[in-house]
Short mmCIF file of C-alpha atoms in Angstrom, two decimals:
data_model
loop_
_atom_site.label_atom_id
_atom_site.label_comp_id
_atom_site.label_asym_id
_atom_site.label_seq_id
_atom_site.Cartn_x
_atom_site.Cartn_y
_atom_site.Cartn_z
CA MET A 85 38.47 -19.41 3.88
CA ARG A 86 36.17 -16.69 5.23
CA ASN A 87 35.00 -13.59 3.44
CA SER A 88 32.51 -10.84 4.21
CA LEU A 89 30.08 -9.39 1.68
CA ASP A 90 27.69 -6.61 2.58
CA SER A 91 24.19 -6.03 1.21
CA ASP A 92 21.05 -4.22 2.25
CA VAL A 93 18.92 -7.36 2.03
CA ILE A 94 19.83 -11.05 2.06
CA VAL A 95 17.25 -13.50 0.68
CA ILE A 96 17.71 -17.14 1.67
CA GLY A 97 16.33 -19.35 -1.08
CA ALA A 98 16.00 -18.90 -4.85
CA GLY A 99 12.49 -20.32 -5.16
CA LEU A 100 9.46 -18.32 -6.22
CA ALA A 101 8.98 -16.49 -2.90
CA GLY A 102 12.67 -15.63 -2.71
CA LEU A 103 12.82 -14.35 -6.27
CA VAL A 104 9.75 -12.16 -5.78
CA ALA A 105 11.18 -10.75 -2.53
CA ALA A 106 14.54 -10.05 -4.17
CA VAL A 107 12.97 -8.28 -7.14
CA GLU A 108 10.81 -6.11 -4.89
CA ALA A 109 13.76 -5.09 -2.72
CA ALA A 110 16.01 -4.41 -5.71
CA ASN A 111 13.27 -2.40 -7.42
CA ALA A 112 13.27 -0.18 -4.34
CA GLY A 113 16.96 0.52 -4.89
CA ARG A 114 18.39 -1.89 -2.32
CA ARG A 115 21.46 -4.07 -2.82
CA VAL A 116 20.26 -7.65 -2.61
CA THR A 117 22.09 -10.95 -2.20
CA ILE A 118 20.31 -14.25 -2.87
CA VAL A 119 21.94 -17.26 -1.21
CA GLU A 120 20.96 -20.72 -2.40
CA GLN A 121 22.46 -24.07 -1.47
CA GLU A 122 21.60 -25.68 -4.82
CA PRO A 123 23.45 -25.00 -8.10
CA ALA A 124 22.42 -22.35 -10.63
CA GLN A 125 20.47 -24.85 -12.73
CA SER A 126 17.96 -25.14 -9.85
CA LEU A 127 16.97 -21.46 -9.98
CA GLY A 128 13.23 -21.22 -9.27
CA GLY A 129 13.08 -24.08 -6.77
CA GLN A 130 9.95 -26.19 -6.42
CA ALA A 131 7.81 -23.83 -8.49
CA PHE A 132 9.62 -25.03 -11.62
CA TRP A 133 8.07 -28.48 -11.20
CA SER A 134 4.57 -27.19 -10.46
CA LEU A 135 1.50 -27.18 -12.65
CA GLY A 136 1.30 -23.41 -12.17
CA GLY A 137 -2.21 -23.35 -10.71
CA LEU A 138 -3.35 -20.12 -9.06
CA PHE A 139 -6.37 -19.32 -6.87
CA LEU A 140 -8.21 -16.30 -8.28
CA VAL A 141 -11.61 -14.92 -7.32
CA ASP A 142 -14.17 -13.49 -9.77
CA SER A 143 -11.72 -13.51 -12.67
CA PRO A 144 -12.52 -12.85 -16.34
CA GLU A 145 -11.72 -16.53 -17.01
CA GLN A 146 -14.34 -17.60 -14.46
CA ARG A 147 -16.96 -15.26 -15.84
CA ARG A 148 -16.36 -16.46 -19.41
CA MET A 149 -16.95 -20.03 -18.20
CA GLY A 150 -20.22 -19.04 -16.55
CA VAL A 151 -18.84 -19.19 -12.99
CA ARG A 152 -20.25 -16.67 -10.52
CA ASP A 153 -17.76 -16.06 -7.75
CA SER A 154 -17.27 -13.38 -5.12
CA ARG A 155 -14.95 -12.36 -2.35
CA ASP A 156 -17.66 -13.28 0.19
CA LEU A 157 -18.08 -16.79 -1.22
CA ALA A 158 -14.31 -17.27 -1.34
CA ALA A 159 -14.05 -16.17 2.30
CA GLN A 160 -16.79 -18.63 3.29
CA ASP A 161 -14.84 -21.42 1.59
CA TRP A 162 -11.47 -20.30 2.98
CA PHE A 163 -12.50 -20.03 6.61
CA GLY A 164 -14.66 -23.14 6.41
CA SER A 165 -11.53 -24.94 5.23
CA ALA A 166 -9.00 -23.27 7.53
CA GLN A 167 -11.01 -24.00 10.70
CA PHE A 168 -8.79 -21.67 12.75
CA ASP A 169 -9.08 -22.70 16.40
CA ARG A 170 -5.90 -21.62 18.22
CA PRO A 171 -4.71 -18.42 19.91
CA GLU A 172 -1.70 -18.43 17.60
CA ASP A 173 -4.04 -18.21 14.61
CA TYR A 174 -4.32 -14.43 15.09
CA TRP A 175 -1.79 -13.57 12.36
CA PRO A 176 -2.74 -16.46 10.06
CA ARG A 177 -6.34 -15.17 10.12
CA ARG A 178 -5.20 -11.66 9.21
CA TRP A 179 -3.00 -13.01 6.42
CA ALA A 180 -5.95 -15.01 5.10
CA GLU A 181 -8.10 -11.88 4.92
CA ALA A 182 -5.30 -9.96 3.20
CA TYR A 183 -4.70 -12.77 0.73
CA LEU A 184 -8.39 -12.99 -0.15
CA ASP A 185 -8.35 -9.25 -0.89
CA PHE A 186 -5.29 -9.85 -3.11
CA ALA A 187 -6.82 -12.84 -4.94
CA ALA A 188 -10.08 -10.98 -5.54
CA GLY A 189 -8.29 -7.72 -6.33
CA GLU A 190 -4.96 -6.84 -7.91
CA LYS A 191 -3.40 -10.31 -8.16
CA ARG A 192 -4.48 -11.09 -11.70
CA ALA A 193 -3.81 -7.57 -13.03
CA TRP A 194 -0.35 -7.54 -11.42
CA LEU A 195 0.56 -10.89 -12.98
CA HIS A 196 -0.99 -9.97 -16.31
CA GLY A 197 1.17 -6.85 -16.35
CA LEU A 198 4.21 -9.08 -15.93
CA GLY A 199 3.19 -11.15 -18.96
CA VAL A 200 1.55 -14.10 -17.19
CA ARG A 201 -1.40 -15.59 -19.07
CA PHE A 202 -3.94 -18.28 -18.13
CA PHE A 203 -5.52 -21.33 -19.75
CA PRO A 204 -9.14 -20.36 -20.49
CA VAL A 205 -10.76 -23.36 -18.75
CA VAL A 206 -10.79 -22.85 -14.96
CA GLY A 207 -10.30 -26.03 -12.95
CA TRP A 208 -12.44 -27.11 -10.01
CA ALA A 209 -9.98 -28.46 -7.46
CA GLU A 210 -10.61 -29.62 -3.87
CA ARG A 211 -14.38 -29.75 -4.18
CA GLY A 212 -14.87 -30.23 -0.48
CA ASP A 213 -16.57 -32.17 2.28
CA GLY A 214 -20.17 -31.71 1.15
CA ARG A 215 -21.09 -28.83 3.49
CA ALA A 216 -21.77 -25.26 2.36
CA GLU A 217 -20.00 -23.95 5.46
CA GLY A 218 -17.31 -26.64 5.42
CA HIS A 219 -14.10 -27.35 3.53
CA GLY A 220 -13.71 -26.94 -0.21
CA ASN A 221 -14.21 -24.70 -3.22
CA SER A 222 -17.86 -23.95 -3.98
CA VAL A 223 -16.92 -22.98 -7.54
CA PRO A 224 -13.99 -23.54 -9.92
CA ARG A 225 -11.05 -21.25 -8.99
CA PHE A 226 -7.95 -23.15 -10.19
CA HIS A 227 -6.38 -21.02 -12.93
CA LEU A 228 -3.65 -22.81 -14.90
CA THR A 229 -0.72 -20.63 -15.93
CA TRP A 230 0.02 -20.79 -19.64
CA GLY A 231 3.51 -22.30 -19.45
CA THR A 232 2.81 -23.98 -16.06
CA GLY A 233 5.37 -23.42 -13.28
CA PRO A 234 8.19 -22.30 -15.60
CA GLY A 235 5.78 -19.82 -17.20
CA LEU A 236 4.93 -18.31 -13.82
CA LEU A 237 8.60 -18.14 -12.85
CA GLU A 238 9.74 -16.62 -16.13
CA PRO A 239 9.09 -12.90 -15.46
CA PHE A 240 10.75 -13.09 -12.04
CA VAL A 241 13.74 -15.11 -13.27
CA ARG A 242 14.15 -12.68 -16.17
CA ARG A 243 14.02 -9.70 -13.83
CA VAL A 244 16.46 -11.24 -11.34
CA ARG A 245 18.96 -11.93 -14.11
CA SER A 246 18.57 -8.42 -15.47
CA LEU A 247 19.11 -6.92 -12.01
CA ALA A 248 22.11 -9.22 -11.51
CA ASP A 249 23.61 -7.96 -14.77
CA ALA A 250 23.07 -4.42 -13.50
CA GLY A 251 24.87 -5.22 -10.24
CA ARG A 252 21.80 -4.74 -8.04
CA ILE A 253 21.32 -8.42 -7.20
CA ARG A 254 24.11 -10.83 -6.33
CA LEU A 255 23.38 -14.54 -6.84
CA LEU A 256 25.40 -16.85 -4.61
CA PHE A 257 24.64 -20.47 -5.46
CA ARG A 258 26.13 -23.37 -3.50
CA HIS A 259 25.97 -21.30 -0.31
CA ARG A 260 24.25 -23.18 2.51
CA VAL A 261 23.18 -21.01 5.45
CA ASP A 262 24.21 -22.64 8.72
CA LEU A 263 23.68 -19.70 11.10
CA LEU A 264 21.87 -16.39 11.31
CA LEU A 265 24.12 -13.74 12.82
CA VAL A 266 22.49 -12.02 15.79
CA GLU A 267 23.88 -8.91 17.46
CA GLY A 268 22.04 -6.98 20.15
CA GLY A 269 18.90 -9.03 19.51
CA ALA A 270 18.85 -8.14 15.79
CA VAL A 271 19.58 -10.41 12.84
CA VAL A 272 22.46 -8.80 10.94
CA GLY A 273 23.52 -11.44 8.46
CA VAL A 274 24.26 -15.09 7.78
CA ARG A 275 27.13 -17.52 8.01
CA CYS A 276 27.31 -19.94 5.10
CA ALA A 277 29.14 -23.10 4.19
CA VAL A 278 30.38 -22.84 0.62
CA LEU A 279 29.66 -26.13 -1.15
CA GLU A 280 31.67 -27.55 -4.00
CA PRO A 281 30.44 -26.76 -7.53
CA SER A 282 27.87 -29.17 -8.91
CA SER A 283 26.64 -30.00 -12.40
CA THR A 284 23.83 -32.14 -10.98
CA PRO A 285 20.63 -31.66 -13.02
CA ARG A 286 17.77 -29.70 -11.51
CA GLY A 287 15.94 -31.61 -8.79
CA MET A 288 18.57 -34.29 -8.21
CA ALA A 289 20.45 -34.41 -4.92
CA SER A 290 23.65 -32.36 -5.06
CA SER A 291 26.90 -32.78 -3.15
CA ARG A 292 27.21 -31.44 0.40
CA THR A 293 31.03 -31.29 0.37
CA VAL A 294 32.12 -28.04 2.01
CA THR A 295 34.99 -26.09 0.44
CA GLY A 296 34.88 -22.88 2.48
CA GLU A 297 32.92 -20.44 4.58
CA ALA A 298 31.36 -17.06 3.94
CA GLU A 299 29.92 -14.44 6.26
CA LEU A 300 27.38 -12.06 4.75
CA ARG A 301 25.94 -9.00 6.46
CA ALA A 302 22.79 -7.00 5.78
CA SER A 303 20.21 -4.91 7.58
CA ALA A 304 17.46 -7.40 6.64
CA VAL A 305 17.37 -11.17 6.10
CA VAL A 306 14.38 -12.84 4.37
CA VAL A 307 13.96 -16.58 4.97
CA ALA A 308 12.36 -18.11 1.88
CA SER A 309 13.79 -21.61 2.16
CA GLY A 310 10.65 -23.74 1.81
CA GLY A 311 9.21 -26.47 4.02
CA ILE A 312 9.92 -30.02 5.15
CA GLY A 313 8.34 -32.27 2.48
CA GLY A 314 11.66 -33.75 1.33
CA ASN A 315 12.59 -34.84 4.86
CA HIS A 316 10.35 -37.82 5.57
CA ASP A 317 11.77 -38.45 9.01
CA LEU A 318 10.83 -34.89 10.00
CA VAL A 319 7.40 -35.26 8.38
CA ARG A 320 6.79 -38.33 10.55
CA ARG A 321 7.98 -36.52 13.70
CA MET A 322 5.59 -33.63 13.00
CA TRP A 323 2.70 -35.90 11.92
CA PRO A 324 -0.46 -34.97 13.89
CA ALA A 325 -2.46 -37.57 15.81
CA ARG A 326 -5.66 -36.30 14.16
CA LEU A 327 -4.43 -37.79 10.86
CA GLY A 328 -3.73 -41.19 12.39
CA THR A 329 -0.38 -42.92 12.52
CA PRO A 330 2.44 -41.69 10.25
CA PRO A 331 2.84 -43.79 7.09
CA SER A 332 5.84 -46.08 6.97
CA SER A 333 5.93 -45.71 3.19
CA MET A 334 5.55 -42.44 1.28
CA VAL A 335 6.68 -41.08 -2.07
CA ALA A 336 8.37 -37.68 -2.31
CA GLY A 337 6.54 -34.87 -4.04
CA VAL A 338 9.49 -32.50 -3.62
CA PRO A 339 13.30 -32.86 -3.95
CA ALA A 340 15.45 -33.91 -0.99
CA HIS A 341 16.84 -30.41 -0.35
CA VAL A 342 13.38 -29.33 0.88
CA ASP A 343 14.49 -30.48 4.30
CA GLY A 344 13.34 -27.83 6.81
CA ARG A 345 16.87 -26.95 8.02
CA MET A 346 16.32 -23.19 7.90
CA LEU A 347 13.23 -23.35 10.09
CA GLY A 348 15.28 -24.54 13.05
CA ILE A 349 18.05 -22.05 12.27
CA ALA A 350 15.55 -19.17 12.21
CA GLU A 351 14.03 -20.42 15.46
CA ASP A 352 17.49 -20.41 17.06
CA ALA A 353 17.81 -16.75 16.02
CA GLY A 354 14.61 -15.82 17.87
CA GLY A 355 11.81 -16.55 15.41
CA ARG A 356 8.73 -18.45 16.54
CA LEU A 357 7.53 -21.58 14.73
CA ILE A 358 3.79 -22.25 14.94
CA ASN A 359 1.35 -24.82 13.56
CA GLY A 360 4.06 -27.34 12.73
CA ASP A 361 1.47 -30.13 12.88
CA ARG A 362 -0.50 -28.65 9.99
CA MET A 363 0.61 -30.20 6.73
CA TRP A 364 -0.70 -31.04 3.28
CA HIS A 365 0.06 -34.43 1.77
CA TYR A 366 -1.76 -36.08 -1.11
CA VAL A 367 -3.24 -39.56 -1.31
CA GLU A 368 -3.13 -39.95 -5.10
CA GLY A 369 0.64 -40.36 -5.51
CA LEU A 370 2.23 -42.50 -8.21
CA ARG A 371 5.71 -43.93 -8.09
CA ASN A 372 7.39 -42.18 -11.00
CA TRP A 373 8.64 -44.71 -13.54
CA ASN A 374 11.15 -42.09 -14.78
CA PRO A 375 12.21 -40.30 -11.57
CA VAL A 376 14.05 -36.99 -11.35
CA TRP A 377 14.87 -37.30 -7.65
CA GLU A 378 15.03 -40.28 -5.34
CA ASN A 379 11.61 -41.81 -4.50
CA HIS A 380 10.02 -39.29 -6.88
CA GLY A 381 6.23 -39.26 -6.68
CA ILE A 382 3.74 -37.70 -9.12
CA ARG A 383 0.22 -36.75 -8.12
CA ILE A 384 -2.79 -37.71 -10.18
CA LEU A 385 -5.15 -34.77 -10.64
CA PRO A 386 -8.30 -36.88 -10.90
CA GLY A 387 -11.72 -36.12 -12.21
CA PRO A 388 -14.52 -37.33 -9.95
CA SER A 389 -15.60 -40.60 -11.62
CA SER A 390 -13.08 -43.26 -10.48
CA VAL A 391 -14.29 -45.67 -7.79
CA TRP A 392 -12.02 -45.22 -4.76
CA LEU A 393 -11.24 -48.31 -2.69
CA ASP A 394 -9.03 -48.88 0.31
CA ALA A 395 -6.26 -51.47 0.10
CA ALA A 396 -8.69 -54.25 1.05
CA GLY A 397 -11.20 -53.35 -1.66
CA ARG A 398 -13.76 -51.44 0.42
CA ARG A 399 -15.28 -48.38 -1.22
CA LEU A 400 -14.52 -45.10 0.54
CA PRO A 401 -17.53 -43.40 2.13
CA PRO A 402 -19.08 -40.11 0.94
CA PRO A 403 -17.85 -37.48 0.38
CA LEU A 404 -14.38 -39.01 -0.03
CA PHE A 405 -14.42 -38.98 -3.80
CA PRO A 406 -11.52 -38.17 -6.16
CA GLY A 407 -10.69 -34.47 -6.04
CA PHE A 408 -12.93 -33.62 -3.07
CA ASP A 409 -11.32 -33.64 0.39
CA THR A 410 -7.60 -34.37 0.52
CA LEU A 411 -7.02 -34.48 4.27
CA GLY A 412 -10.39 -36.05 5.04
CA THR A 413 -9.43 -38.90 2.71
CA LEU A 414 -5.93 -39.13 4.20
CA ARG A 415 -7.39 -39.33 7.71
CA HIS A 416 -9.79 -42.11 6.68
CA LEU A 417 -7.11 -44.13 4.90
CA ARG A 418 -4.75 -43.95 7.89
CA GLU A 419 -7.41 -45.87 9.83
CA THR A 420 -7.28 -48.80 7.40
CA GLY A 421 -3.82 -49.99 8.41
CA TYR A 422 -2.39 -49.67 4.91
CA ASP A 423 -0.28 -46.98 3.22
CA TYR A 424 -2.03 -47.19 -0.14
CA SER A 425 -5.45 -47.29 -1.77
CA TRP A 426 -6.92 -47.88 -5.26
CA PHE A 427 -8.72 -46.14 -8.09
CA VAL A 428 -10.76 -48.49 -10.28
CA LEU A 429 -11.88 -46.97 -13.56
CA THR A 430 -12.24 -47.48 -17.30
CA GLN A 431 -10.40 -46.42 -20.43
CA LYS A 432 -13.22 -43.96 -21.07
CA ILE A 433 -12.64 -42.33 -17.66
CA ILE A 434 -8.84 -42.17 -17.91
CA GLU A 435 -9.03 -40.51 -21.32
CA LYS A 436 -11.20 -37.69 -20.02
CA GLU A 437 -10.31 -37.33 -16.38
CA PHE A 438 -6.69 -38.17 -15.64
CA ALA A 439 -4.06 -35.45 -15.54
CA LEU A 440 -0.73 -35.45 -13.75
CA SER A 441 0.63 -32.65 -11.62
CA GLY A 442 3.91 -31.11 -12.68
CA SER A 443 5.35 -29.06 -15.49
CA GLU A 444 7.22 -32.03 -16.98
CA GLN A 445 4.02 -34.10 -17.14
CA ASN A 446 2.13 -31.48 -19.16
CA PRO A 447 4.23 -30.75 -22.25
CA ASP A 448 1.34 -29.05 -24.04
CA LEU A 449 0.75 -26.43 -21.34
CA THR A 450 4.41 -26.08 -20.36
CA GLY A 451 5.58 -25.77 -23.96
CA LYS A 452 2.60 -23.61 -24.95
CA ASP A 453 1.94 -26.12 -27.74
CA LEU A 454 -1.51 -25.56 -29.20
CA ARG A 455 -1.36 -28.69 -31.36
CA LEU A 456 -0.74 -30.90 -28.34
CA LEU A 457 -3.31 -28.97 -26.34
CA LEU A 458 -6.06 -29.82 -28.83
CA GLY A 459 -5.59 -33.45 -27.82
CA ARG A 460 -7.24 -32.68 -24.47
CA VAL A 461 -10.42 -31.70 -26.30
CA ARG A 462 -10.32 -34.44 -28.93
CA GLY A 463 -9.91 -37.13 -26.29
CA GLY A 464 -7.63 -40.13 -26.02
CA VAL A 465 -4.92 -40.83 -23.48
CA SER A 466 -2.18 -38.19 -23.30
CA GLU A 467 1.39 -39.37 -23.86
CA PRO A 468 2.45 -38.82 -20.19
CA ILE A 469 -0.54 -40.85 -18.96
CA GLY A 470 0.10 -43.47 -21.62
CA ALA A 471 3.71 -43.78 -20.48
CA PHE A 472 2.58 -44.41 -16.90
CA MET A 473 0.08 -47.01 -18.13
CA ARG A 474 2.89 -48.81 -19.99
CA HIS A 475 5.73 -48.42 -17.50
CA GLY A 476 4.34 -47.25 -14.15
CA PRO A 477 4.57 -49.86 -11.36
CA ASP A 478 1.20 -48.76 -9.93
CA PHE A 479 -0.97 -49.39 -13.02
CA VAL A 480 -2.97 -52.53 -13.81
CA VAL A 481 -4.77 -52.73 -17.16
CA ALA A 482 -7.03 -55.72 -17.82
CA THR A 483 -9.71 -56.98 -20.18
CA SER A 484 -11.66 -58.82 -17.46
CA LEU A 485 -12.46 -58.28 -13.81
CA GLY A 486 -10.66 -61.48 -12.82
CA GLN A 487 -7.53 -60.32 -14.62
CA LEU A 488 -7.80 -56.93 -12.91
CA VAL A 489 -8.04 -58.49 -9.45
CA GLU A 490 -5.07 -60.71 -10.18
CA GLY A 491 -3.02 -57.65 -11.09
CA MET A 492 -4.17 -55.67 -8.06
CA ASN A 493 -3.10 -58.48 -5.73
CA ARG A 494 0.25 -58.58 -7.49
CA VAL A 495 0.87 -54.81 -7.24
CA GLY A 496 -0.63 -54.55 -3.76
CA GLU A 497 -0.55 -57.15 -1.00
CA PRO A 498 -1.40 -60.69 -2.12
CA GLY A 499 -4.93 -61.89 -1.49
CA LEU A 500 -6.43 -58.62 -0.20
CA ILE A 501 -8.83 -58.11 -3.12
CA SER A 502 -11.42 -60.74 -3.99
CA GLU A 503 -13.09 -60.84 -7.38
CA SER A 504 -16.55 -61.45 -5.89
CA GLY A 505 -16.18 -58.57 -3.43
CA LEU A 506 -15.01 -56.11 -6.08
CA ARG A 507 -17.76 -57.24 -8.45
CA ASP A 508 -20.38 -56.57 -5.77
CA VAL A 509 -19.05 -53.02 -5.23
CA LEU A 510 -18.92 -52.17 -8.92
CA GLU A 511 -22.28 -53.73 -9.83
CA ALA A 512 -24.01 -51.84 -7.01
CA ARG A 513 -22.52 -48.58 -8.27
CA ASP A 514 -23.39 -49.43 -11.88
CA ARG A 515 -27.06 -50.00 -11.05
CA GLU A 516 -27.22 -46.38 -9.88
CA ILE A 517 -25.82 -45.19 -13.22
CA GLU A 518 -28.68 -46.92 -15.07
CA ASN A 519 -31.26 -45.02 -13.01
CA PRO A 520 -31.91 -41.28 -13.52
CA PHE A 521 -32.63 -41.07 -9.78
CA GLY A 522 -30.75 -43.08 -7.16
CA LYS A 523 -28.93 -42.55 -3.86
CA ASP A 524 -25.25 -42.94 -4.77
CA ALA A 525 -23.73 -39.61 -3.78
CA GLN A 526 -20.81 -39.89 -6.18
CA VAL A 527 -23.09 -40.52 -9.14
CA MET A 528 -25.24 -37.56 -8.11
CA PHE A 529 -22.13 -35.35 -7.92
CA LEU A 530 -21.02 -36.51 -11.38
CA ARG A 531 -24.29 -35.47 -12.93
CA GLY A 532 -24.26 -32.16 -11.13
CA HIS A 533 -20.68 -31.29 -11.96
CA ARG A 534 -21.17 -31.91 -15.67
CA ARG A 535 -23.40 -28.86 -15.61
CA TYR A 536 -20.16 -26.86 -15.42
CA ARG A 537 -18.96 -26.27 -18.98
CA GLY A 538 -15.28 -26.83 -18.12
CA ASP A 539 -15.95 -30.21 -16.53
CA ARG A 540 -18.15 -31.36 -19.39
CA LEU A 541 -15.64 -30.18 -22.00
CA ILE A 542 -12.35 -31.65 -20.76
CA ARG A 543 -12.64 -32.95 -17.20
CA VAL A 544 -15.57 -35.26 -16.38
CA ALA A 545 -16.49 -38.32 -18.42
CA ALA A 546 -20.10 -39.01 -19.24
CA PRO A 547 -21.47 -41.27 -16.49
CA HIS A 548 -21.33 -44.92 -17.52
CA ARG A 549 -21.07 -48.39 -16.02
CA ILE A 550 -17.57 -49.38 -14.91
CA LEU A 551 -18.26 -52.95 -16.04
CA ASP A 552 -19.54 -51.90 -19.47
CA PRO A 553 -17.20 -53.74 -21.91
CA SER A 554 -17.48 -50.91 -24.45
CA ALA A 555 -15.94 -48.49 -21.93
CA GLY A 556 -12.92 -50.73 -21.24
CA PRO A 557 -10.37 -51.98 -20.73
CA LEU A 558 -10.59 -51.91 -16.93
CA ILE A 559 -7.86 -50.05 -15.07
CA ALA A 560 -6.75 -50.10 -11.43
CA VAL A 561 -4.22 -47.63 -10.05
CA ARG A 562 -2.43 -48.07 -6.75
CA LEU A 563 -2.32 -44.72 -4.94
CA ASN A 564 0.50 -43.87 -2.53
CA ILE A 565 0.78 -41.10 0.04
CA LEU A 566 2.80 -38.26 -1.44
CA THR A 567 4.50 -35.63 0.74
CA ARG A 568 4.08 -32.05 -0.37
CA LYS A 569 3.54 -28.92 1.73
CA THR A 570 4.08 -27.50 5.20
CA LEU A 571 1.07 -25.40 6.23
CA GLY A 572 2.66 -23.99 9.40
CA GLY A 573 5.92 -22.09 9.73
CA LEU A 574 7.54 -18.93 11.03
CA GLU A 575 5.01 -16.58 12.57
CA THR A 576 4.97 -13.24 10.76
CA ASP A 577 2.96 -10.05 11.03
CA LEU A 578 1.31 -8.47 8.00
CA SER A 579 4.63 -6.88 7.06
CA GLY A 580 6.37 -10.25 6.83
CA ARG A 581 8.43 -9.58 9.97
CA CYS A 582 9.22 -12.68 12.01
CA LEU A 583 7.83 -12.58 15.52
CA SER A 584 9.44 -13.89 18.68
CA VAL A 585 7.78 -16.02 21.35
CA SER A 586 6.87 -12.76 23.12
CA GLY A 587 5.00 -11.60 20.02
CA GLN A 588 7.46 -8.82 19.20
CA PRO A 589 9.20 -8.54 15.80
CA VAL A 590 12.72 -9.93 15.63
CA PRO A 591 14.68 -6.94 14.21
CA GLY A 592 16.07 -7.67 10.78
CA LEU A 593 14.32 -11.04 10.28
CA PHE A 594 11.59 -11.65 7.70
CA ALA A 595 10.03 -14.77 6.18
CA ALA A 596 8.05 -15.61 3.05
CA GLY A 597 6.61 -18.58 1.20
CA GLU A 598 6.32 -22.03 2.69
CA ALA A 599 8.82 -21.17 5.44
CA ALA A 600 6.19 -18.74 6.77
CA GLY A 601 3.25 -21.07 6.22
CA PHE A 602 2.64 -18.92 3.11
CA GLY A 603 1.94 -16.02 5.45
CA GLY A 604 1.59 -15.49 9.19
CA GLY A 605 2.76 -18.97 10.10
CA GLY A 606 -0.15 -20.75 8.42
CA MET A 607 -2.72 -18.65 6.56
CA MET A 608 -4.47 -21.77 5.22
CA GLY A 609 -5.14 -23.22 8.65
CA TYR A 610 -5.79 -26.96 8.46
CA ASN A 611 -6.73 -27.21 4.75
CA ALA A 612 -5.64 -25.73 1.45
CA LEU A 613 -7.98 -24.78 -1.39
CA GLU A 614 -5.39 -25.48 -4.14
CA GLY A 615 -3.75 -22.83 -6.26
CA THR A 616 -2.87 -21.18 -2.97
CA PHE A 617 0.72 -22.41 -2.56
CA LEU A 618 2.18 -20.53 -5.51
CA GLY A 619 -0.13 -17.61 -4.79
CA GLY A 620 1.00 -17.57 -1.17
CA CYS A 621 4.63 -17.45 -2.34
CA LEU A 622 3.85 -14.54 -4.65
CA PHE A 623 1.95 -12.57 -2.03
CA SER A 624 4.20 -13.16 0.97
CA GLY A 625 7.36 -12.70 -1.11
CA ARG A 626 6.09 -9.38 -2.38
CA VAL A 627 5.17 -8.21 1.13
CA ALA A 628 8.47 -9.29 2.72
CA GLY A 629 10.57 -7.83 -0.10
CA ARG A 630 8.86 -4.47 0.13
CA THR A 631 8.99 -4.27 3.92
CA ALA A 632 12.60 -5.43 4.17
CA THR A 633 13.67 -2.32 2.26
CA SER A 634 12.82 -0.17 5.27
CA ALA A 635 14.65 -2.33 7.83
#
């Protein structure tokens, strides 16, 4: 069965970027249709599962924590991280400048006006490669949304539903776009397969049984369909040589429907894909003992104290410490010949420093539960971390070093870790802890970072010997590579218009969010500074939604 529905703007994808774009277009008086292949219970897309972290510059929260930040310092960090080096980085550079203005300017006030609030302690994520002019955040900039990802989504979901009730937005779930309609060189609509209804819970793979077809027409189409992180075969095909060989084993940080289909469809309609080899995958992934989707991975958000070892028990070199340089660590680990590595730590460290990414792993922040939240200050292992310690297949907890090594060789590959070798590594590190001076870079960083009030309060354990029995038990955590974000995408100008290979806008075609590399086809370049994925969806969705109204 075929039908035709007309709108002014079609938005492909009901994630954060798509919702923002739809609200902006509808607020301008346009008739908007949102098409989404997943069922209604998946409204909000990947952002629902996120921790809700946002990159802000010189915010009131930073100033209250004693952090001095500026737009100039943020730009130094951004461009030192992005390392733009290609002709096609023209628009990504311009998007980066525009986003920095947004993050240092109206971003917080705009969100605050929508009811979004932030946890008062600002996190220091992606601390960098040790160079002032290199990759990383010089100061804490990771602002946690009160309510995590669902809290950030809430004002946009509420507005979309209100506009839908008013007849200004049409929500078409279970509509999978298979083709962009092109007439006279302009994109004029979409052709969709209508999928059978599904009661599958959010995040789980839904049926792809087709029950019909729909053709939708509009003067503007916004692609906000996300990236490729759920399609591991495509991730491996796009894997860059600079990061070594593609892993044979990875865990999935996003649901399976994040498969990159729309990128090829938009390219077939005339859009240009750039920087497809730029991607962001984590090296601190856990196999979820209670998975939502197949091969579900959860990322540890580590403090900087754990000793990081490769699969064979060799300590990683400076500055590859927990929470410092994601892709630098990934590149190093790909040279080891193994798809996993290890944290070795103590009970004292895990109580202070371990957090898990994801709304479902942070019930205190997600549920806005002050009683639970106080537990972060009082200390002790949080219930989500405790559950992973009890049930997670990647955790080894032991009362002696020999017992720890036995468990590591059981969870990893047999015989790779020797007790004498691990003891040598840990004792050498522990001698540096006992000395107020020393040359161990990680120990020096620990002492320096505890000068930041937020780290000292809830994030960084007091430096101590790993082999100190009073700090135990000993803990080892196997870390897997976890797929997450696409940093490249559809090339767009500063209006969110998709550009063709010739550099000219494709009439009627726009892109936002991860599908556009969060702006321009890759505004983060080679490295992300964290808190920039959700922020990139907000910013690019707002731009595309506003511009599409004039198409």
